[in-house]
Amino acid sequence: MDTGDRLLTPGEVAALFRVDPKTVTRWAAAGRIGSIRTPGGHRRFRESEVRALLEGEGMLDEAEETERPRNTGPAAPTGPGPGPANAGMY
Amino acid sequence: MDTGDRLLTPGEVAALFRVDPKTVTRWAAAGRIGSIRTPGGHRRFRESEVRALLEGEGMLDEAEETERPRNTGPAAPTGPGPGPANAGMY
DNA sequence: GCCCAATTGGGTAATTTGGGTA
DNA sequence: ATTGTCCAAATTACCCAATTGG
């Protein structure tokens, strides 16, 4: 079984998820996806993990997330819109 | 366990890190990874050291960033020398 | 989204390595 | 069995462009 120990670059993961490489970096920084750092500081991602994330989310109703750190704070999201709540403190 | 004093070629190390052999050569030139030179000038890398570097944060809840001081000085070129001096001590 | 610095990868030419054979 | 030569693959070093990180 090729679980796929191959490593993917941020750009490749971004292409798989149709997001910006910066977003993938943000996931890694937040610990939402495992990352391996090269001695130079760049990140590499395990293809097996990426594939698991790609497949595991789209099957049944997503009533259960794996382990999402809930919002720490009295967040009262009255906003119904599924908009990208990006604070953008950068 | 045989952490392996085996020597790996730049191509092997590059495949493990999913980088180009040239990048591995740069790591060696920058002192980020120990290297042994053959009389012909080619480099060989210790598998134990490579694995230690490879053993990054897998899927542990990891949100910290290893502080990476910029290259401010000549790091130890070939370091460990004789003995089971395992690098990776940070 | 933007910026810049650092790292990485591609290209080519020359040398070294390793295997097979004479 | 030892030595020598040939050839294919890998590695090195230089350049510059693209990707990545903060």
XYZ file of C-alpha atoms (C1' of nucleotides) in Angstrom:
224
model
C 0.000 0.000 0.000
C 1.414 3.219 -0.890
C 0.249 5.298 1.950
C 2.306 7.913 0.268
C 5.234 8.863 2.381
C 6.079 11.289 -0.300
C 6.307 14.871 0.703
C 4.504 17.664 -1.032
C 5.526 21.249 -1.385
C 3.243 24.042 -0.181
C 2.474 24.896 -3.775
C 1.330 21.384 -4.558
C -0.882 21.193 -1.486
C -2.303 24.559 -2.379
C -3.111 23.338 -5.872
C -4.824 20.251 -4.478
C -6.995 22.328 -2.195
C -7.427 25.157 -4.663
C -6.137 27.677 -2.189
C -3.237 30.026 -2.011
C 0.108 28.655 -0.809
C -0.036 31.243 1.903
C -3.160 29.600 3.203
C -1.416 26.260 3.423
C 1.371 27.882 5.358
C -1.202 29.337 7.685
C -2.683 25.880 8.271
C 0.704 24.536 9.133
C 1.415 27.421 11.474
C -1.894 26.819 13.201
C -1.143 23.144 13.601
C -4.108 22.108 11.493
C -1.851 20.072 9.267
C 1.411 18.354 10.041
C 4.461 19.874 8.515
C 8.076 18.935 8.160
C 10.601 21.710 7.918
C 13.599 21.534 5.726
C 16.852 22.744 7.230
C 16.311 25.834 5.155
C 13.034 26.580 6.866
C 10.618 25.625 4.111
C 7.741 23.284 4.788
C 6.937 19.894 3.351
C 3.665 18.033 3.839
C 2.919 14.345 3.861
C 0.882 13.309 0.908
C -0.941 10.722 2.991
C -2.157 13.345 5.381
C -3.174 15.676 2.609
C -5.091 12.933 0.876
C -6.809 11.993 4.086
C -7.913 15.556 4.501
C -9.109 15.698 0.951
C -11.156 12.544 1.159
C -12.337 12.528 4.707
C -14.300 15.704 4.566
C -16.639 15.016 1.779
C -18.472 11.888 2.700
C -21.241 12.114 5.217
C -22.729 15.084 6.897
C -20.090 17.081 8.572
C -21.757 17.069 11.914
C -18.522 16.098 13.528
C -15.221 17.753 13.067
C -12.128 15.931 14.145
C -10.600 18.159 16.709
C -11.192 21.760 16.065
C -10.027 24.111 18.798
C -13.168 26.007 19.525
C -13.236 29.698 19.810
C -11.810 30.833 23.052
C -13.997 33.668 23.988
C -17.570 34.758 23.982
C -17.890 34.685 20.278
C -21.493 35.311 19.450
C -21.533 34.868 15.736
C -24.758 36.550 14.897
C -23.472 36.809 11.424
C -25.144 34.106 9.405
C -22.984 34.513 6.406
C -20.298 31.906 5.849
C -17.891 34.612 5.030
C -14.209 34.261 5.582
C -13.778 35.520 9.058
C -10.264 36.527 8.449
C -8.979 39.054 10.880
C -5.925 39.513 8.791
C -3.544 40.571 11.458
C -0.462 40.345 9.465
C 18.458 0.039 16.874
C 20.671 0.826 14.126
C 20.225 4.512 13.872
C 22.499 3.898 11.001
C 25.966 5.146 10.582
C 25.383 4.437 6.964
C 26.234 7.198 4.640
C 23.646 8.568 2.275
C 24.288 10.187 -1.040
C 22.968 13.670 -1.765
C 20.354 12.118 -4.008
C 19.062 9.940 -1.211
C 18.854 12.804 1.233
C 17.173 14.957 -1.372
C 14.552 12.287 -1.981
C 13.861 12.024 1.728
C 13.334 15.747 2.078
C 11.632 16.146 -1.268
C 14.195 18.659 -2.418
C 16.822 18.730 -5.110
C 20.264 17.305 -4.509
C 21.606 20.767 -5.043
C 19.667 21.992 -2.052
C 21.191 19.280 0.084
C 24.580 20.391 -1.079
C 23.721 23.904 -0.007
C 22.737 22.684 3.421
C 26.099 21.047 3.741
C 27.864 24.145 2.490
C 25.958 26.264 4.984
C 26.809 23.910 7.814
C 23.182 23.063 8.464
C 23.944 19.398 8.059
C 27.116 17.485 8.650
C 28.844 16.189 5.605
C 31.689 13.872 4.860
C 33.680 14.504 1.733
C 35.039 11.810 -0.430
C 38.570 12.320 -1.733
C 36.947 13.237 -5.006
C 34.993 16.064 -3.465
C 31.554 14.491 -3.329
C 29.556 14.605 -0.127
C 28.082 11.856 1.994
C 25.607 12.329 4.843
C 24.970 10.301 7.959
C 21.637 8.615 7.925
C 21.230 9.146 11.663
C 21.560 12.875 11.284
C 19.244 12.986 8.323
C 16.617 11.000 10.160
C 16.938 13.253 13.164
C 16.230 16.230 10.962
C 13.464 14.383 9.200
C 11.799 13.555 12.465
C 9.987 16.786 12.566
C 6.678 17.592 14.014
C 4.484 14.895 12.676
C 0.929 15.284 13.800
C 1.494 16.478 17.283
C -0.392 19.589 18.045
C 2.406 21.783 17.113
C 2.060 25.457 16.686
C 5.482 26.591 17.662
C 8.157 27.711 15.343
C 11.700 26.722 15.856
C 13.631 29.885 16.079
C 16.010 29.902 13.254
C 18.835 32.364 13.735
C 20.010 33.620 10.467
C 23.355 32.689 9.250
C 25.457 34.891 11.430
C 28.507 32.792 11.615
C 30.361 29.854 10.245
C 28.784 26.818 11.705
C 30.734 23.737 12.432
C 31.712 22.321 9.074
C 32.074 18.618 9.518
C 31.338 18.209 13.033
C 30.775 15.100 14.901
C 33.909 13.333 14.024
C 34.530 9.906 15.404
C 32.023 8.649 17.813
C 28.279 8.361 17.996
C 27.961 12.052 18.269
C 24.453 12.483 17.121
C 23.600 15.896 15.923
C 20.251 17.403 16.368
C 20.955 19.027 19.617
C 19.462 22.418 19.322
C -4.002 41.895 -0.229
C 1.027 43.955 -0.184
C 6.325 44.059 0.695
C 11.225 42.061 0.946
C 14.768 38.485 2.266
C 15.893 33.854 2.133
C 15.436 29.380 0.258
C 14.650 26.442 -3.501
C 14.725 24.727 -8.298
C 16.160 24.669 -13.310
C 19.709 24.937 -16.635
C 24.537 23.779 -18.462
C 29.497 22.169 -18.253
C 33.098 19.583 -15.922
C 34.466 16.084 -12.521
C 33.685 11.922 -9.763
C 31.543 7.670 -8.893
C 30.103 2.946 -9.804
C 29.384 -1.122 -12.575
C 30.484 -4.100 -16.313
C 33.715 -5.983 -19.374
C 38.180 -6.910 -21.722
C 42.718 -13.091 -9.884
C 44.594 -8.346 -10.755
C 44.754 -4.393 -13.576
C 43.045 -1.224 -17.129
C 39.557 1.041 -19.882
C 34.813 2.295 -21.288
C 30.300 4.098 -20.389
C 26.174 5.648 -17.775
C 24.634 7.945 -13.724
C 25.393 10.979 -10.064
C 27.463 15.102 -8.040
C 29.546 19.675 -8.105
C 29.639 24.523 -9.214
C 28.166 28.595 -11.466
C 24.299 31.518 -13.250
C 19.194 33.412 -12.643
C 14.000 32.819 -11.991
C 10.313 31.048 -9.034
C 8.603 29.710 -4.684
C 8.390 30.292 0.220
C 8.518 32.528 4.825
C 7.678 36.343 8.003
